[in-house]
Coordinates of C-alpha atoms in Angstrom, one line a residue:
X1 CA 0.0 0.0 0.0
X2 CA 2.9 2.4 0.7
X3 CA 3.7 2.8 -3.0
X4 CA 0.3 4.4 -3.6
X5 CA 0.0 8.2 -3.6
X6 CA -1.1 9.5 -0.3
X7 CA -4.0 12.0 0.3
X8 CA -4.7 13.7 3.6
X9 CA -8.4 14.6 4.1
X10 CA -9.0 17.1 6.9
X11 CA -12.5 16.8 8.2
X12 CA -14.8 13.8 8.5
X13 CA -18.2 15.4 7.9
X14 CA -20.2 14.8 4.7
X15 CA -17.7 16.3 2.3
X16 CA -14.7 14.6 3.9
X17 CA -16.3 11.2 4.0
X18 CA -17.5 11.4 0.4
X19 CA -14.0 12.5 -0.7
X20 CA -12.3 9.8 1.3
X21 CA -14.5 7.0 -0.2
X22 CA -14.1 8.3 -3.7
X23 CA -10.4 8.7 -3.5
X24 CA -9.9 5.3 -1.9
X25 CA -12.1 3.6 -4.5
X26 CA -9.9 5.1 -7.2
X27 CA -6.6 3.8 -6.0
X28 CA -5.0 6.2 -3.5
X29 CA -4.2 5.9 0.2
X30 CA -6.1 8.3 2.4
X31 CA -5.5 9.5 5.9
X32 CA -8.7 11.1 7.3
X33 CA -8.1 13.5 10.2
X34 CA -10.9 14.8 12.4
X35 CA -11.2 16.4 15.8
X36 CA -14.2 14.3 16.9
X37 CA -14.0 10.9 18.4
X38 CA -16.2 9.5 15.6
X39 CA -16.7 10.2 12.0
X40 CA -19.8 12.2 10.8
X41 CA -19.1 15.8 11.6
X42 CA -21.7 18.1 13.0
X43 CA -24.4 16.9 10.5
X44 CA -24.1 13.2 11.3
X45 CA -23.3 13.6 14.9
X46 CA -24.6 10.6 16.9
X47 CA -25.0 9.8 20.6
X48 CA -22.0 8.3 22.3
X49 CA -22.0 4.5 22.3
X50 CA -22.1 4.5 26.1
X51 CA -25.5 6.2 26.1
X52 CA -27.1 3.1 24.4
X53 CA -29.5 5.2 22.4
X54 CA -32.3 2.9 21.2
X55 CA -33.3 4.9 18.1
X56 CA -30.5 7.3 17.1
X57 CA -32.0 7.5 13.6
X58 CA -34.8 9.5 15.1
X59 CA -32.3 12.4 15.4
X60 CA -31.5 12.4 11.6
X61 CA -33.5 12.7 8.4
X62 CA -30.7 11.2 6.2
X63 CA -29.9 8.1 8.2
X64 CA -29.6 5.8 5.2
X65 CA -27.0 8.1 3.6
X66 CA -25.1 8.0 6.9
X67 CA -25.2 4.2 7.0
X68 CA -23.9 4.0 3.5
X69 CA -21.0 6.3 4.3
X70 CA -20.3 4.3 7.5
X71 CA -20.2 1.0 5.6
X72 CA -18.0 2.4 2.9
X73 CA -15.5 3.8 5.5
X74 CA -15.5 0.6 7.4
X75 CA -14.7 -1.4 4.2
X76 CA -11.8 0.8 3.3
X77 CA -10.4 0.8 6.9
X78 CA -10.5 -3.0 6.9
X79 CA -8.7 -3.1 3.5
X80 CA -6.0 -0.8 4.9
X81 CA -6.5 1.8 2.2
X82 CA -7.9 4.4 4.6
X83 CA -6.6 5.4 8.0
X84 CA -8.9 7.4 10.3
X85 CA -7.2 9.5 12.9
X86 CA -9.8 10.6 15.5
X87 CA -9.3 13.3 18.1
X88 CA -6.7 15.0 15.9
X89 CA -7.1 18.7 16.0
X90 CA -5.4 20.1 12.9
X91 CA -3.8 23.5 13.6
X92 CA -1.5 24.0 10.6
X93 CA -0.8 22.7 7.1
X94 CA 2.3 23.6 5.1
X95 CA 3.5 22.9 1.6
X96 CA 6.9 21.6 0.8
X97 CA 8.6 20.7 -2.5
X98 CA 8.1 17.0 -1.8
X99 CA 4.5 17.3 -0.5
X100 CA 2.6 18.5 2.5
X101 CA 2.9 18.3 6.3
X102 CA -0.3 18.4 8.4
X103 CA 0.2 19.4 12.0
X104 CA -2.3 18.3 14.6
X105 CA -2.8 18.1 18.4
X106 CA -3.9 14.8 19.8
X107 CA -6.6 14.1 22.3
X108 CA -8.9 16.2 24.5
X109 CA -6.0 18.0 26.1
X110 CA -4.6 19.0 22.7
X111 CA -1.0 19.0 24.0
X112 CA 0.6 16.1 22.1
X113 CA 1.8 17.0 18.6
X114 CA 1.3 14.7 15.6
X115 CA 2.4 15.3 12.0
X116 CA 1.1 13.6 8.8
X117 CA 3.0 13.7 5.6
X118 CA 1.1 13.4 2.4
X119 CA 1.3 14.0 -1.4
X120 CA -1.8 16.2 -1.4
X121 CA -4.4 17.7 0.9
X122 CA -8.1 17.9 0.7
X123 CA -9.8 20.5 3.0
X124 CA -13.3 19.6 4.2
X125 CA -13.2 21.8 7.3
X126 CA -16.9 22.7 7.3
X127 CA -18.3 25.9 8.8
X128 CA -19.3 27.5 12.0
X129 CA -22.3 29.5 13.2
X130 CA -22.6 33.2 12.7
X131 CA -23.3 34.8 16.0
X132 CA -25.1 38.2 16.3
X133 CA -25.4 39.7 19.8
X134 CA -28.5 41.3 21.3
X135 CA -29.2 42.5 24.9
X136 CA -29.1 39.5 27.2
X137 CA -27.5 37.1 24.9
X138 CA -24.8 36.1 27.4
X139 CA -27.3 34.8 29.9
X140 CA -27.0 31.1 30.8
X141 CA -29.7 29.3 28.8
X142 CA -29.0 31.2 25.6
X143 CA -27.3 28.9 23.1
X144 CA -26.7 28.8 19.4
X145 CA -29.2 26.8 17.3
X146 CA -26.4 24.4 16.2
X147 CA -25.2 24.1 19.8
X148 CA -28.7 23.0 20.9
X149 CA -28.8 20.5 18.1
X150 CA -25.3 19.1 18.8
X151 CA -26.2 18.7 22.5
X152 CA -29.3 16.8 21.6
X153 CA -27.7 14.6 18.9
X154 CA -24.4 13.9 20.8
X155 CA -25.6 13.6 24.4
X156 CA -29.4 13.2 24.3
X157 CA -29.6 16.2 26.6
X158 CA -31.6 19.5 26.3
X159 CA -30.8 22.7 28.1
X160 CA -34.2 23.3 29.5
X161 CA -37.9 22.5 29.5
X162 CA -39.3 25.5 27.6
X163 CA -37.5 26.8 24.5
X164 CA -37.8 29.5 22.0
X165 CA -36.0 28.9 18.7
X166 CA -35.1 32.1 16.9
X167 CA -33.0 33.8 14.2
X168 CA -33.1 32.9 10.5
X169 CA -32.2 30.0 8.3
X170 CA -33.3 26.5 7.5
X171 CA -31.4 25.1 10.5
X172 CA -34.1 26.5 12.8
X173 CA -36.6 23.9 11.5
X174 CA -34.7 20.7 12.5
X175 CA -33.7 22.3 15.8
X176 CA -37.3 23.2 16.7
X177 CA -38.7 19.9 15.7
X178 CA -35.9 18.0 17.3
X179 CA -36.4 19.7 20.7
X180 CA -40.2 19.2 20.5
X181 CA -39.7 15.5 19.7
X182 CA -37.4 15.3 22.7
X183 CA -40.2 16.5 25.0
X184 CA -39.2 20.2 25.2
X185 CA -42.1 22.7 25.0
X186 CA -41.1 24.9 22.1
X187 CA -43.0 28.1 22.9
X188 CA -42.3 29.7 19.5
X189 CA -40.2 29.5 16.4
X190 CA -39.2 33.1 15.6
X191 CA -38.0 33.5 12.0
X192 CA -37.0 37.0 10.7
X193 CA -37.3 36.1 7.0
X194 CA -40.4 36.9 5.0
X195 CA -42.1 33.8 3.5
X196 CA -43.2 35.9 0.5
X197 CA -39.5 36.1 -0.5
X198 CA -39.7 32.5 -1.5
X199 CA -42.1 33.4 -4.3
X200 CA -39.3 35.2 -6.1
X201 CA -37.1 32.1 -6.0
X202 CA -39.6 29.5 -7.3
X203 CA -37.3 28.3 -10.2
X204 CA -34.4 27.3 -7.9
X205 CA -36.7 25.8 -5.3
X206 CA -38.8 23.8 -7.8
X207 CA -35.6 22.2 -9.0
X208 CA -35.2 20.6 -5.6
X209 CA -38.5 18.8 -4.9
X210 CA -36.9 16.7 -2.2
X211 CA -35.9 19.8 -0.2
X212 CA -39.5 21.1 -0.6
X213 CA -40.8 17.8 0.7
X214 CA -38.4 18.0 3.6
X215 CA -39.6 21.4 4.5
X216 CA -43.2 20.2 4.4
X217 CA -42.4 17.4 6.8
X218 CA -40.9 19.9 9.2
X219 CA -44.0 22.1 8.9
X220 CA -46.2 19.1 9.7
X221 CA -44.1 18.2 12.7
X222 CA -44.3 21.8 14.0
X223 CA -48.1 21.7 13.6
X224 CA -48.3 18.3 15.4
X225 CA -46.3 19.6 18.4
X226 CA -48.3 22.9 18.3
X227 CA -45.3 25.1 17.9
X228 CA -46.3 28.7 17.2
X229 CA -44.4 30.1 14.2
X230 CA -43.8 33.9 14.1
X231 CA -42.4 35.0 10.7
X232 CA -40.9 38.5 10.1
X233 CA -40.2 38.6 13.8
X234 CA -36.9 38.8 15.8
X235 CA -35.7 38.6 19.3
X236 CA -35.3 42.0 20.9
X237 CA -33.9 41.0 24.3
X238 CA -33.3 38.1 26.6
X239 CA -34.3 38.5 30.3
X240 CA -33.2 36.9 33.5
X241 CA -31.2 37.1 36.7
X242 CA -29.0 34.0 37.2
X243 CA -30.2 32.5 34.0
X244 CA -32.7 33.0 31.1
X245 CA -36.3 33.5 32.2
X246 CA -38.0 35.0 29.1
X247 CA -37.4 36.7 25.8
X248 CA -39.0 39.7 24.1
X249 CA -39.8 39.3 20.4
X250 CA -41.2 41.9 18.0
X251 CA -42.4 42.1 14.4
X252 CA -40.3 43.6 11.7
X253 CA -41.3 46.1 9.0
X254 CA -40.5 45.9 5.4
X255 CA -37.1 47.5 6.0
X256 CA -36.1 45.2 8.8
X257 CA -36.7 47.5 11.7
X258 CA -38.7 46.8 14.8
X259 CA -42.4 47.7 14.5
X260 CA -43.3 49.8 17.6
X261 CA -46.0 48.3 19.7
X262 CA -45.5 44.7 18.5
X263 CA -43.3 43.5 21.3
X264 CA -44.4 40.5 23.3
X265 CA -42.7 38.6 26.1
X266 CA -42.4 34.8 26.0
X267 CA -41.4 32.9 29.1
X268 CA -38.7 30.3 28.5
X269 CA -35.6 28.8 30.0
X270 CA -33.8 28.1 26.7
X271 CA -33.2 30.3 23.7
X272 CA -31.7 28.6 20.7
X273 CA -30.7 31.3 18.2
X274 CA -28.9 31.1 14.9
X275 CA -28.3 33.5 11.9
X276 CA -26.7 31.1 9.4
X277 CA -23.1 29.9 9.1
X278 CA -19.6 31.0 7.9
X279 CA -17.0 28.8 6.3
X280 CA -13.9 27.6 8.1
X281 CA -11.0 28.9 5.9
X282 CA -8.1 29.1 8.3
X283 CA -6.1 26.2 6.9
X284 CA -6.8 27.2 3.4
X285 CA -5.5 30.7 4.1
X286 CA -2.3 29.4 5.7
X287 CA -1.7 27.3 2.6
X288 CA -2.2 30.4 0.4
X289 CA -5.5 29.5 -1.2
X290 CA -7.4 32.2 -2.9
X291 CA -10.7 33.2 -1.4
X292 CA -13.9 34.5 -3.1
X293 CA -15.2 36.7 -0.4
X294 CA -15.5 34.4 2.6
X295 CA -15.3 31.1 0.6
X296 CA -12.4 29.1 -0.7
X297 CA -12.2 29.4 -4.4
X298 CA -12.3 26.1 -6.4
X299 CA -12.6 25.1 -10.0
X300 CA -14.9 22.5 -11.5
X301 CA -12.7 19.7 -10.0
X302 CA -12.8 21.3 -6.6
X303 CA -9.2 22.3 -6.9
X304 CA -7.9 25.4 -5.2
X305 CA -5.4 27.6 -6.9
X306 CA -2.6 26.0 -4.8
X307 CA -1.3 22.9 -6.6
X308 CA -2.0 19.7 -4.6
X309 CA -4.8 21.3 -2.5
X310 CA -8.5 20.5 -3.0
X311 CA -11.5 21.8 -1.0
X312 CA -15.1 20.7 -0.6
X313 CA -18.1 21.3 1.5
X314 CA -19.0 24.3 3.5
X315 CA -15.5 25.8 3.3
X316 CA -16.2 26.6 -0.3
X317 CA -19.6 28.1 0.4
X318 CA -22.4 27.2 2.8
X319 CA -24.8 24.9 1.1
X320 CA -25.8 22.0 3.3
X321 CA -25.0 18.3 3.5
X322 CA -26.2 17.2 0.0
X323 CA -24.0 19.8 -1.7
X324 CA -21.1 18.8 0.5
X325 CA -21.5 15.2 -0.5
X326 CA -21.5 16.1 -4.2
X327 CA -18.5 18.3 -3.9
X328 CA -16.6 15.8 -1.8
X329 CA -17.2 13.0 -4.3
X330 CA -15.9 15.2 -7.1
X331 CA -12.9 16.3 -5.1
X332 CA -12.0 12.8 -4.2
X333 CA -12.2 11.5 -7.8
X334 CA -10.2 14.4 -9.1
X335 CA -7.5 14.1 -6.4
X336 CA -7.1 10.4 -7.0
X337 CA -6.7 10.9 -10.8
X338 CA -4.3 13.8 -10.5
X339 CA -2.1 12.0 -7.9
X340 CA -1.8 9.0 -10.2
X341 CA -0.8 11.2 -13.1
X342 CA -3.9 10.5 -15.2
X343 CA -6.4 12.8 -16.7
X344 CA -9.6 12.9 -14.5
X345 CA -12.6 11.2 -16.1
X346 CA -15.6 13.6 -15.8
X347 CA -17.9 10.6 -16.2
X348 CA -16.8 9.5 -12.7
X349 CA -18.6 12.4 -11.2
X350 CA -21.1 13.4 -13.8
X351 CA -24.1 12.8 -11.6
X352 CA -22.5 14.6 -8.7
X353 CA -21.7 17.5 -11.0
X354 CA -25.3 17.9 -12.0
X355 CA -26.4 17.8 -8.4
X356 CA -23.7 20.3 -7.5
X357 CA -25.0 22.8 -10.0
X358 CA -28.7 22.5 -8.9
X359 CA -27.8 22.5 -5.2
X360 CA -25.6 25.6 -5.5
X361 CA -28.5 27.4 -7.2
X362 CA -30.7 26.3 -4.4
X363 CA -28.2 27.4 -1.7
X364 CA -27.9 30.8 -3.4
X365 CA -31.7 31.2 -3.3
X366 CA -31.9 30.3 0.3
X367 CA -29.1 32.7 1.2
X368 CA -30.9 35.5 -0.5
X369 CA -34.1 34.8 1.6
X370 CA -32.5 33.9 5.0
X371 CA -30.6 37.0 5.9
X372 CA -30.5 38.7 9.3
X373 CA -32.7 41.8 9.7
X374 CA -31.0 44.7 8.0
X375 CA -31.0 47.0 11.1
X376 CA -30.3 44.4 13.8
X377 CA -27.4 46.4 15.2
X378 CA -29.8 49.2 16.1
X379 CA -31.1 46.9 18.9
X380 CA -27.8 46.8 20.6
X381 CA -27.7 49.0 23.7
X382 CA -24.3 50.5 24.6
X383 CA -23.8 48.0 27.5
X384 CA -24.5 45.0 25.3
X385 CA -21.4 42.8 25.3
X386 CA -20.2 42.1 21.7
X387 CA -16.9 40.4 22.3
X388 CA -17.4 37.9 25.1
X389 CA -13.8 36.8 25.4
X390 CA -12.6 40.4 26.1
X391 CA -15.9 41.8 27.4
X392 CA -16.0 44.6 24.9
X393 CA -19.4 46.3 24.7
X394 CA -21.2 47.9 21.8
X395 CA -20.7 51.3 23.4
X396 CA -16.9 50.8 23.4
X397 CA -17.0 49.9 19.7
X398 CA -19.2 52.8 18.8
X399 CA -16.8 55.1 20.6
X400 CA -13.9 53.6 18.7
X401 CA -15.7 54.2 15.4
X402 CA -17.2 57.7 16.1
X403 CA -14.5 59.1 18.3
X404 CA -11.3 57.4 17.2
X405 CA -12.0 56.8 13.5
X406 CA -12.0 52.9 13.5
X407 CA -13.4 51.9 10.1
X408 CA -12.4 48.3 9.9
X409 CA -12.3 45.2 12.1
X410 CA -8.5 45.3 12.6
X411 CA -8.5 48.9 13.8
X412 CA -11.5 48.3 16.1
X413 CA -9.6 45.3 17.5
X414 CA -6.4 47.3 18.2
X415 CA -8.4 50.1 19.9
X416 CA -10.8 47.9 22.0
X417 CA -9.3 44.4 22.1
X418 CA -12.5 43.0 20.4
X419 CA -11.3 39.7 18.8
X420 CA -8.1 39.3 20.8
X421 CA -9.5 36.5 23.0
X422 CA -9.6 32.7 22.8
X423 CA -11.8 32.5 19.7
X424 CA -9.7 35.1 17.9
X425 CA -12.7 36.9 16.6
X426 CA -14.6 34.0 15.2
X427 CA -17.7 34.8 17.2
X428 CA -17.6 38.6 17.4
X429 CA -16.2 39.5 13.9
X430 CA -19.6 39.8 12.1
X431 CA -20.9 42.1 14.8
X432 CA -17.7 44.2 15.0
X433 CA -17.7 44.6 11.2
X434 CA -21.3 45.7 11.3
X435 CA -20.7 48.3 14.0
X436 CA -17.6 49.5 12.2
X437 CA -19.6 49.8 9.0
X438 CA -17.3 47.7 7.0
X439 CA -17.6 44.4 5.0
X440 CA -16.7 41.2 6.9
X441 CA -13.5 39.8 5.5
X442 CA -11.5 36.7 6.5
X443 CA -9.0 37.3 9.3
X444 CA -5.6 35.9 8.4
X445 CA -4.5 33.8 11.4
X446 CA -1.2 32.0 11.6
X447 CA -2.8 28.9 13.1
X448 CA -6.3 27.3 12.9
X449 CA -6.5 26.9 16.7
X450 CA -4.6 27.8 19.8
X451 CA -1.3 25.9 20.2
X452 CA 0.7 25.4 23.4
X453 CA 4.1 27.2 23.3
X454 CA 5.8 23.9 24.1
X455 CA 4.4 22.3 21.0
X456 CA 5.8 25.2 18.9
X457 CA 9.1 24.9 20.6
X458 CA 9.4 21.2 19.8
X459 CA 8.3 21.5 16.1
X460 CA 11.0 21.0 13.5
X461 CA 11.3 23.3 10.6
X462 CA 10.7 20.4 8.2
X463 CA 10.2 17.2 10.2
X464 CA 11.7 14.2 8.5
X465 CA 11.0 11.6 11.1
X466 CA 8.5 11.0 13.9
X467 CA 5.6 11.8 11.6
X468 CA 3.0 9.6 10.0
X469 CA 3.7 9.3 6.3

């Protein structure tokens, strides 16, 4: 097996798994690295084996696809074609004349360094949730929509008995129905988008009847659990002392501003709020890959502009699991062919390519509909915390902009420390950019995650031994 070309796939979600299976089936060795203890990523997250879940499939609507991916991975693992490295937190990837070195931290403590040497790299690093602050959002009981779903899928635990699910985007539907099915009283689903906007996107939506049927199933489940749906509404404030006790929601006008007199208070002990996702591009940036806005730029084969580097899934643009699977399959087929010095055969991914085109159009249509209210930052009081790591308030950022001339995220960061904490601005950057009145652009970071100084001190300039080839 060692004489076969070697591909390192970073990320074991839908895109990474599809790429791994395609590349392995076409004759290359694959090392699949992921930070989780099991494959699947956030989308296919499953309860820990120790929990003995009787019906884990109840938490997923694509269980058969997950089983197919699991079976394929298991087959390649047994054949020795694929190696799956779990609990490997990749923090850096570098290109050398003779290939690539992927640096990771091993285990929950993330203190033991591991290196993987490969002939090529495929980035399937996924995305993370966009967080927009509002008064009271730091109260215990306020979680992201994805966080609530991950908690339910991975641990079979919910954060309270009465929940409000709010924000915008298709993720709110499975979160609300999942919590309701788990016995949580979902007091309201608060969606800021206008349902009428879908009428202007009928062509792209009609091309995905399966997605429309999926939405109809969610609507039926919400009705069965008697979940009140408030469209063109938003959360104004979260209330509570030691923890969340209630939220105030209000209707939005046509311009995205709060309509005076429409405020209503809803008692709850959990608020699951989400405003879409952003792509993880840290590793792509360190490798020098070109970005299109916030997304990694790829060609029809899912190749980046850096030779030997492919990318697939949410890192190339948020589009959901089906699109990630299509892109991953194409990337895996292309990487396998290129590594073996042969011309890629488009017939190997013809079906996936057709799906990719339709799903990208569908994702673009959804993105145009599901956008945060245009004037959401007007709801921020001066004492609303924007950067939780450094406890920087909206007032401090407004003063930096109005009084000190900060007109971009970097200057605001230097003047207020917003974005200098543990998350390095991943959570607060969208809000800081909005308050600074500038466009959100990727922040170039040297590493994809915090690294102990001891690990950096032990790293060789170009390790030639001790790594996994």
